[in-house]
Short mmCIF file of C-alpha atoms and ligand atoms in Angstrom, two decimals:
data_model
loop_
_atom_site.label_atom_id
_atom_site.label_comp_id
_atom_site.label_asym_id
_atom_site.label_seq_id
_atom_site.Cartn_x
_atom_site.Cartn_y
_atom_site.Cartn_z
CA MET U 1 3.25 -5.63 26.63
CA LYS U 2 1.37 -2.37 25.91
CA ILE U 3 0.34 -1.81 22.31
CA ALA U 4 -1.87 0.34 20.71
CA SER U 5 -3.63 0.45 17.39
CA VAL U 6 -5.03 3.60 15.77
CA VAL U 7 -7.94 3.41 13.16
CA GLY U 8 -10.31 5.25 11.98
CA ALA U 9 -11.61 4.04 8.33
CA ARG U 10 -13.07 0.87 6.94
CA PRO U 11 -9.77 -0.19 5.28
CA ASN U 12 -8.13 -0.05 8.70
CA PHE U 13 -10.54 -1.97 10.88
CA VAL U 14 -10.38 -4.92 7.94
CA LYS U 15 -6.60 -5.03 8.98
CA LEU U 16 -7.01 -4.55 12.39
CA ALA U 17 -9.17 -7.96 13.01
CA PRO U 18 -6.39 -10.42 12.26
CA ILE U 19 -3.50 -8.45 14.27
CA HIS U 20 -6.04 -8.15 17.21
CA LYS U 21 -6.77 -11.73 17.07
CA ALA U 22 -2.68 -12.41 16.85
CA ILE U 23 -1.71 -10.25 19.83
CA LYS U 24 -4.56 -10.18 22.20
CA SER U 25 -3.19 -13.25 24.46
CA PHE U 26 0.14 -11.75 25.19
CA SER U 27 -0.68 -7.98 25.08
CA ASP U 28 -2.83 -5.36 26.43
CA HIS U 29 -4.11 -3.88 23.19
CA THR U 30 -5.66 -0.58 23.25
CA ILE U 31 -7.64 0.13 20.27
CA ILE U 32 -8.23 3.99 19.34
CA HIS U 33 -10.93 4.98 16.85
CA THR U 34 -10.30 8.30 15.33
CA GLY U 35 -13.84 8.60 14.16
CA GLN U 36 -12.70 9.23 10.42
CA HIS U 37 -15.52 6.80 9.49
CA TYR U 38 -18.70 6.85 11.82
CA ASP U 39 -21.42 5.70 9.80
CA TYR U 40 -22.80 2.01 10.77
CA THR U 41 -21.92 0.70 7.77
CA LEU U 42 -18.63 1.94 7.30
CA SER U 43 -17.36 1.45 11.02
CA LYS U 44 -19.51 -0.49 13.57
CA ILE U 45 -20.64 -3.31 11.41
CA PHE U 46 -16.96 -4.03 10.98
CA PHE U 47 -16.42 -4.36 14.53
CA LYS U 48 -19.51 -6.66 14.88
CA GLU U 49 -18.47 -9.00 11.87
CA PHE U 50 -14.95 -9.56 12.87
CA ASN U 51 -15.90 -9.99 16.64
CA LEU U 52 -13.63 -7.01 17.50
CA PRO U 53 -14.10 -5.33 20.96
CA PRO U 54 -15.22 -1.84 21.05
CA PRO U 55 -12.68 0.66 20.68
CA ASP U 56 -10.89 1.63 24.17
CA VAL U 57 -10.89 5.22 23.12
CA GLU U 58 -13.24 7.16 20.56
CA LEU U 59 -12.02 10.31 19.14
CA GLU U 60 -15.24 11.40 17.30
CA VAL U 61 -13.28 13.50 14.90
CA GLY U 62 -15.53 12.95 11.92
CA SER U 63 -15.40 14.36 8.55
CA GLY U 64 -13.58 17.59 6.99
CA ASP U 65 -10.96 18.83 4.87
CA PRO U 66 -7.81 16.74 4.77
CA GLY U 67 -5.98 19.35 7.03
CA PHE U 68 -8.72 19.93 9.47
CA GLN U 69 -9.39 16.46 9.90
CA THR U 70 -5.60 15.05 10.18
CA GLY U 71 -4.89 18.20 12.54
CA GLU U 72 -8.08 17.51 14.82
CA MET U 73 -6.97 13.64 15.15
CA ILE U 74 -3.08 14.59 15.65
CA LYS U 75 -4.61 17.19 18.47
CA ARG U 76 -6.82 14.59 20.12
CA LEU U 77 -4.35 11.68 19.79
CA GLU U 78 -1.49 13.71 21.44
CA LYS U 79 -3.66 14.62 24.37
CA PHE U 80 -4.33 10.91 24.92
CA PHE U 81 -0.97 9.79 24.20
CA LEU U 82 0.62 12.21 26.81
CA LYS U 83 -0.94 10.35 29.73
CA SER U 84 -0.32 7.02 28.33
CA ASN U 85 2.51 4.55 28.04
CA PHE U 86 3.04 2.10 25.06
CA GLU U 87 5.78 -0.01 23.82
CA ILE U 88 4.70 0.32 20.33
CA VAL U 89 1.76 2.19 18.15
CA LEU U 90 0.55 0.32 15.45
CA VAL U 91 -1.07 1.83 12.30
CA TYR U 92 -2.53 0.36 9.19
CA GLY U 93 -2.61 1.36 5.57
CA ASP U 94 -2.68 4.85 3.82
CA THR U 95 -5.53 6.78 5.47
CA ASN U 96 -5.55 10.02 7.33
CA SER U 97 -6.17 8.04 10.31
CA THR U 98 -2.73 6.18 9.69
CA PHE U 99 -0.73 8.99 8.96
CA ALA U 100 -2.15 11.06 11.95
CA GLY U 101 -1.52 8.01 14.11
CA ALA U 102 2.16 7.77 13.08
CA PHE U 103 2.94 11.41 13.29
CA ALA U 104 1.23 11.83 16.81
CA ALA U 105 2.73 8.64 18.07
CA SER U 106 6.01 9.48 17.16
CA LYS U 107 6.05 13.12 18.25
CA SER U 108 4.87 11.53 21.75
CA GLY U 109 8.11 9.37 21.80
CA PHE U 110 6.29 6.17 20.83
CA LYS U 111 7.73 3.59 18.77
CA VAL U 112 5.60 3.35 15.68
CA GLY U 113 4.90 0.22 13.81
CA HIS U 114 3.39 0.27 9.97
CA ILE U 115 1.39 -2.37 8.68
CA GLU U 116 0.98 -2.35 4.91
CA ALA U 117 4.43 -0.18 4.52
CA GLY U 118 6.21 0.61 1.42
CA LEU U 119 3.53 0.69 -1.37
CA ARG U 120 3.78 3.28 -3.87
CA SER U 121 1.60 4.14 -6.92
CA PHE U 122 4.07 7.12 -7.65
CA ASP U 123 1.00 9.46 -8.31
CA ARG U 124 1.49 12.16 -5.47
CA SER U 125 -1.89 13.61 -6.37
CA MET U 126 -3.42 10.68 -4.40
CA PRO U 127 -4.11 11.61 -0.64
CA GLU U 128 -3.33 8.06 0.14
CA GLU U 129 0.22 8.33 -1.39
CA LEU U 130 1.23 11.09 0.57
CA ASN U 131 -0.10 9.36 3.77
CA ARG U 132 1.87 6.34 3.02
CA ILE U 133 5.25 8.17 2.33
CA LEU U 134 5.05 10.36 5.60
CA THR U 135 3.87 7.41 7.57
CA ASP U 136 6.86 5.14 6.33
CA HIS U 137 9.30 7.80 7.32
CA ALA U 138 7.89 8.50 10.66
CA SER U 139 7.72 4.83 11.37
CA ASP U 140 10.47 2.68 13.17
CA HIS U 141 9.18 -0.84 12.36
CA LEU U 142 7.79 -1.24 8.64
CA PHE U 143 5.57 -4.42 7.71
CA ALA U 144 5.57 -4.78 4.06
CA PRO U 145 3.44 -7.05 2.45
CA THR U 146 5.22 -7.59 -1.07
CA LYS U 147 8.82 -7.79 -2.20
CA THR U 148 7.96 -4.70 -4.22
CA ALA U 149 7.02 -2.82 -1.16
CA VAL U 150 10.24 -3.91 0.60
CA GLN U 151 12.34 -2.57 -2.31
CA ASN U 152 10.17 0.80 -2.59
CA LEU U 153 11.50 1.22 1.03
CA GLN U 154 14.89 0.49 0.34
CA LYS U 155 15.07 2.99 -2.27
CA GLU U 156 13.87 5.56 -0.17
CA ASN U 157 16.29 4.54 2.54
CA VAL U 158 13.77 4.76 5.52
CA TYR U 159 15.00 5.21 8.81
CA GLY U 160 13.18 1.94 10.38
CA GLU U 161 13.46 -1.35 10.21
CA VAL U 162 11.99 -3.22 7.19
CA PHE U 163 10.15 -6.57 7.68
CA TYR U 164 8.80 -9.01 4.65
CA THR U 165 5.65 -10.08 6.23
CA GLY U 166 3.16 -11.10 3.43
CA ASP U 167 -0.13 -9.30 3.01
CA LEU U 168 -3.19 -9.60 5.49
CA SER U 169 -5.45 -10.15 3.03
CA VAL U 170 -4.72 -13.78 2.38
CA GLU U 171 -6.15 -14.87 5.95
CA ILE U 172 -8.59 -11.96 5.83
CA ILE U 173 -10.39 -13.34 2.76
CA LYS U 174 -10.04 -17.01 3.99
CA ASN U 175 -12.09 -16.01 7.17
CA ALA U 176 -14.69 -14.02 5.39
CA ILE U 177 -15.12 -16.88 2.85
CA SER U 178 -15.92 -19.27 5.69
CA LEU U 179 -18.33 -16.55 7.18
CA ALA U 180 -19.82 -15.52 3.78
CA SER U 181 -21.62 -18.98 3.63
CA LYS U 182 -24.06 -17.39 6.01
CA SER U 183 -24.58 -14.32 3.82
CA SER U 184 -28.16 -14.15 1.85
CA VAL U 185 -26.92 -11.13 -0.14
CA LEU U 186 -27.34 -12.91 -3.52
CA ASP U 187 -30.88 -13.94 -2.74
CA ASP U 188 -31.76 -10.68 -1.13
CA LEU U 189 -30.73 -8.91 -4.42
CA ILE U 190 -32.14 -11.66 -6.36
CA LEU U 191 -28.71 -12.27 -8.22
CA LYS U 192 -27.21 -15.46 -9.63
CA SER U 193 -23.94 -16.27 -9.27
CA LYS U 194 -21.59 -15.22 -11.94
CA SER U 195 -24.48 -13.04 -13.83
CA TYR U 196 -23.59 -9.55 -12.60
CA MET U 197 -20.71 -7.21 -12.08
CA LEU U 198 -19.64 -5.53 -8.80
CA PHE U 199 -18.49 -1.93 -9.33
CA THR U 200 -17.04 0.57 -6.35
CA MET U 201 -15.82 4.03 -6.81
CA HIS U 202 -14.69 6.39 -3.92
CA ARG U 203 -11.17 7.51 -4.47
CA ALA U 204 -10.92 11.24 -4.34
CA GLU U 205 -9.04 11.11 -7.25
CA ASN U 206 -12.16 10.35 -9.24
CA THR U 207 -14.93 11.65 -7.04
CA ASP U 208 -13.27 14.83 -6.72
CA HIS U 209 -13.48 15.37 -10.77
CA LYS U 210 -16.43 15.77 -12.51
CA LYS U 211 -14.77 14.61 -15.84
CA ASN U 212 -13.53 11.34 -14.31
CA MET U 213 -17.24 10.79 -12.82
CA ARG U 214 -18.89 11.80 -16.18
CA SER U 215 -16.96 9.34 -18.13
CA VAL U 216 -17.39 6.55 -15.91
CA ILE U 217 -21.12 6.89 -16.06
CA GLN U 218 -20.91 7.42 -19.73
CA ALA U 219 -19.22 3.79 -20.00
CA PHE U 220 -22.18 2.44 -18.26
CA GLU U 221 -24.74 4.54 -20.60
CA VAL U 222 -22.69 3.10 -23.71
CA LEU U 223 -23.63 -0.42 -22.07
CA SER U 224 -27.10 0.06 -22.05
CA GLN U 225 -26.96 1.51 -25.42
CA LYS U 226 -25.36 -1.70 -26.60
CA GLN U 227 -28.19 -3.65 -25.00
CA ILE U 228 -25.46 -5.34 -22.84
CA GLU U 229 -27.95 -6.29 -19.91
CA THR U 230 -25.24 -7.84 -17.36
CA LYS U 231 -26.28 -5.75 -13.77
CA ILE U 232 -23.66 -3.65 -12.46
CA ILE U 233 -24.02 -3.70 -8.50
CA PHE U 234 -22.84 -0.51 -7.05
CA PRO U 235 -22.41 -0.39 -3.33
CA ILE U 236 -22.05 3.34 -3.09
CA HIS U 237 -19.91 5.06 -0.54
CA PRO U 238 -21.26 8.21 1.16
CA ARG U 239 -18.20 10.46 -0.35
CA THR U 240 -19.63 9.48 -3.86
CA VAL U 241 -22.91 10.36 -3.41
CA GLY U 242 -22.46 13.25 -2.29
CA LYS U 243 -20.13 14.17 -4.75
CA LEU U 244 -22.54 12.97 -7.39
CA LYS U 245 -25.47 14.89 -6.12
CA MET U 246 -23.36 18.26 -6.06
CA MET U 247 -21.91 17.71 -9.37
CA GLY U 248 -25.59 16.91 -11.02
CA LEU U 249 -24.58 13.70 -11.98
CA TYR U 250 -26.63 11.43 -9.72
CA LYS U 251 -29.64 10.89 -11.53
CA ARG U 252 -27.73 10.11 -15.01
CA LEU U 253 -26.48 7.27 -12.76
CA LYS U 254 -29.66 6.29 -11.41
CA ASP U 255 -31.13 6.46 -14.99
CA CYS U 256 -28.61 3.43 -16.32
CA VAL U 257 -30.75 0.54 -16.30
CA ASN U 258 -28.24 -1.59 -15.90
CA VAL U 259 -26.71 -0.12 -12.43
CA ILE U 260 -28.23 -1.53 -9.35
CA VAL U 261 -27.30 1.32 -6.56
CA ILE U 262 -27.28 0.11 -3.06
CA GLU U 263 -26.09 1.18 0.47
CA PRO U 264 -22.45 0.21 1.35
CA LEU U 265 -22.23 -3.30 2.92
CA GLY U 266 -20.47 -5.06 5.52
CA TYR U 267 -17.39 -7.23 4.64
CA ILE U 268 -19.03 -10.52 4.73
CA ASP U 269 -21.66 -9.71 2.18
CA PHE U 270 -18.88 -7.79 0.09
CA ILE U 271 -16.98 -10.81 -0.07
CA LYS U 272 -19.73 -12.61 -1.02
CA LEU U 273 -21.02 -10.48 -3.65
CA MET U 274 -17.47 -10.20 -5.10
CA SER U 275 -16.53 -14.11 -5.04
CA ASN U 276 -19.59 -14.39 -7.13
CA ALA U 277 -19.18 -11.69 -9.63
CA GLN U 278 -18.19 -12.23 -13.22
CA LYS U 279 -15.92 -8.96 -12.75
CA VAL U 280 -15.21 -6.37 -10.49
CA ILE U 281 -14.68 -2.66 -11.60
CA THR U 282 -13.23 -0.39 -8.97
CA ASP U 283 -10.77 2.33 -7.99
CA SER U 284 -10.07 0.76 -4.31
CA GLY U 285 -6.61 -0.76 -3.73
CA GLY U 286 -7.96 -3.31 -1.32
CA ILE U 287 -10.34 -4.69 -3.43
CA GLN U 288 -7.79 -5.16 -6.49
CA LYS U 289 -5.99 -7.49 -4.30
CA GLU U 290 -9.05 -9.20 -2.78
CA SER U 291 -10.44 -10.04 -6.26
CA TYR U 292 -7.19 -11.28 -7.38
CA LEU U 293 -7.16 -14.01 -4.20
CA LEU U 294 -10.90 -14.56 -5.22
CA LYS U 295 -9.96 -15.39 -8.93
CA VAL U 296 -12.25 -12.66 -10.14
CA PRO U 297 -10.96 -10.64 -12.88
CA CYS U 298 -10.65 -6.81 -12.03
CA VAL U 299 -10.92 -3.70 -14.21
CA THR U 300 -9.22 -1.04 -12.11
CA ILE U 301 -10.70 2.48 -13.06
CA ARG U 302 -6.98 4.13 -12.25
CA ASN U 303 -4.18 4.99 -14.28
CA ASN U 304 -1.78 3.24 -11.52
CA THR U 305 -2.07 0.89 -8.72
CA GLU U 306 0.35 0.25 -5.54
CA TRP U 307 -0.22 -3.36 -6.12
CA VAL U 308 1.56 -3.84 -9.17
CA GLU U 309 1.84 -7.62 -8.67
CA THR U 310 -1.99 -7.96 -9.73
CA LEU U 311 -1.30 -6.73 -13.24
CA ASN U 312 0.95 -9.63 -14.33
CA ASP U 313 -1.19 -12.56 -16.11
CA GLY U 314 -3.92 -10.24 -17.04
CA TRP U 315 -6.19 -10.50 -13.95
CA ASN U 316 -6.31 -6.81 -13.16
CA ILE U 317 -6.25 -4.44 -15.83
CA LEU U 318 -5.90 -0.38 -15.64
CA THR U 319 -8.14 1.48 -17.76
CA GLY U 320 -8.21 4.92 -15.96
CA THR U 321 -11.66 6.70 -16.36
CA ASP U 322 -11.43 6.37 -19.94
CA THR U 323 -15.17 5.55 -21.22
CA ASN U 324 -14.07 3.25 -24.25
CA ARG U 325 -11.45 1.69 -22.31
CA ILE U 326 -13.70 0.95 -19.53
CA VAL U 327 -16.27 -0.64 -22.09
CA GLU U 328 -13.95 -2.59 -23.60
CA ALA U 329 -12.60 -4.02 -20.38
CA ILE U 330 -16.23 -4.98 -19.44
CA VAL U 331 -17.38 -6.54 -22.58
CA ASP U 332 -13.86 -8.58 -23.23
CA ARG U 333 -14.49 -12.02 -22.18
CA THR U 334 -11.56 -13.51 -23.56
CA PHE U 335 -9.66 -13.56 -20.40
CA GLU U 336 -12.16 -15.61 -18.48
CA GLN U 337 -13.22 -18.08 -21.58
CA ASN U 338 -9.99 -18.82 -22.85
CA TYR U 339 -7.06 -18.04 -20.47
CA ARG U 340 -7.43 -18.11 -17.04
CA PRO U 341 -3.66 -18.58 -15.53
CA THR U 342 -3.38 -19.66 -12.02
CA ILE U 343 -2.70 -17.07 -9.52
CA LYS U 344 0.66 -17.08 -7.72
CA PRO U 345 1.45 -16.49 -3.93
CA ILE U 346 2.34 -12.97 -4.30
CA PHE U 347 0.63 -11.74 -1.27
CA GLY U 348 2.47 -14.51 1.16
CA SER U 349 1.84 -17.51 2.61
CA GLY U 350 -1.28 -16.47 4.47
CA LYS U 351 0.68 -16.22 7.97
CA THR U 352 1.08 -12.73 8.09
CA SER U 353 -0.41 -11.88 11.56
CA LYS U 354 1.86 -14.51 12.92
CA ILE U 355 5.07 -13.13 11.10
CA ILE U 356 3.93 -9.42 12.36
CA LYS U 357 3.23 -11.08 16.00
CA ASP U 358 6.56 -12.69 16.16
CA ALA U 359 8.50 -9.40 15.15
CA LEU U 360 6.33 -7.44 17.72
CA LEU U 361 7.55 -9.97 20.18
CA SER U 362 11.17 -9.59 19.21
CA ILE U 363 10.93 -5.81 18.77
CA VAL U 364 9.60 -5.41 22.32
CA HIS U 365 12.11 -7.69 23.76
CA ASN U 366 15.05 -6.19 22.22
CA GLN U 367 14.01 -2.55 23.25
C1 UD1 X 1 -10.81 7.03 3.31
C2 UD1 X 1 -9.72 6.97 2.72
C3 UD1 X 1 -9.51 6.04 1.72
C4 UD1 X 1 -10.27 4.51 1.88
C5 UD1 X 1 -11.67 5.12 2.08
C6 UD1 X 1 -12.36 3.70 2.53
C7 UD1 X 1 -8.18 8.74 3.26
C8 UD1 X 1 -7.42 9.88 2.64
N1 UD1 X 1 -8.75 8.09 2.60
O1 UD1 X 1 -11.62 7.87 2.28
O2 UD1 X 1 -8.03 5.67 1.19
O3 UD1 X 1 -10.27 3.88 0.52
O4 UD1 X 1 -11.82 5.82 3.45
O5 UD1 X 1 -13.91 3.98 2.77
O6 UD1 X 1 -7.85 8.32 4.41
N2 UD1 X 1 -18.58 10.34 5.15
C9 UD1 X 1 -19.76 9.71 5.27
N3 UD1 X 1 -19.74 8.82 6.57
C10 UD1 X 1 -18.80 8.34 7.12
C11 UD1 X 1 -17.67 8.70 6.58
C12 UD1 X 1 -17.30 9.61 5.65
O7 UD1 X 1 -20.82 10.10 5.09
O8 UD1 X 1 -18.65 7.35 7.85
C13 UD1 X 1 -18.40 11.03 3.78
C14 UD1 X 1 -18.53 12.54 4.54
O9 UD1 X 1 -19.14 13.41 3.78
C15 UD1 X 1 -17.02 12.63 4.25
C16 UD1 X 1 -16.70 11.83 2.82
O10 UD1 X 1 -17.58 10.78 2.88
O11 UD1 X 1 -16.74 14.04 4.02
C17 UD1 X 1 -15.31 11.25 2.67
O12 UD1 X 1 -14.70 10.49 3.92
P1 UD1 X 1 -13.21 10.41 4.29
O13 UD1 X 1 -13.23 9.79 5.68
O14 UD1 X 1 -12.77 11.82 4.41
O15 UD1 X 1 -12.74 10.00 3.21
P2 UD1 X 1 -13.07 8.42 2.38
O16 UD1 X 1 -13.41 9.11 1.04
O17 UD1 X 1 -14.16 7.60 3.20
#
């Protein structure tokens, strides 16, 4: 069976890993890397840590404005697809590489399978939201991680067949936790478990708006003024560094005594850091569900989330980028001290890669 996977950015590689493991024994699996992410810490390190083979095809598209970047991917993918033959092309998540992969594959006459289909934040100003919608409507097989995602797809009356699969993060986290025992990141950063918070911010809806970036930095300044000394570890995405420098805010961030800015981390170190954090503060989608599974309270600096189930019971709260709401959420410890509800199996049973593998076998068998 000939299957291709199109990946290009950090969150795509994380999802590719369990799928590759599940399908490699019965398929000829071609991994196509668009080149959206190219820095070692955003790309190669994931292949190394997850024991993935190097990509079979490297399109080396690199960075650029969304239209240019997606257009280049589609052009180069089409060129490759024209001389290939696949029974199904898989795409993952909601990045520009996801949409480009789905569009180019479907235009080339291949069946498309979307892993992590049906998520909606209902905020069309997010580049990821448009990628999700367009990818879902270009797909023939939609692998939905949550019941909400299934309902979203049904409401939109998508063309393809919808499968409820649970979410890959359950098995990804389980695997990462066992590998994380080897990580020395806490010692390297001289941190004690539960003595710090972990912060990430890279989403365009925040980084592209000076008002939002300033408001978040102000929250850290207020914490320093209140003499709250809990360290905030910030593995910084290159997009965020670039934007902060351009907006003249980088020095203000570095002047926040609580905030420790570090290079982006590999997945294993990151999971180690997250599982030992007091709290996570983020605008990432994946990190919201990972912190839920790791039972670490999460403050999401967005006004909405596609992982709505994490909001039930208080494990995740939305603050937007409002300075006061972020500060309140950071200093509020009542949730951790008095009331920690058990987490629910909202992301399925941890057998998602097997469920997807079985679905792929039956899809190809019936083609
Ligand atoms: C992309 C995804 C986002 C995902 C994130 C994870 C889209 C629309 N967004 O955002 O959903 O959460 O990946 O990291 O696909 N850059 C580097 N080195 C790299 C890659 C990028 O320095 O290896 C810089 C470039 O200056 C580039 C900027 O980061 O212009 C943004 O990169 P891009 O791939 O466009 O989007 P991300 O912000 O990484």
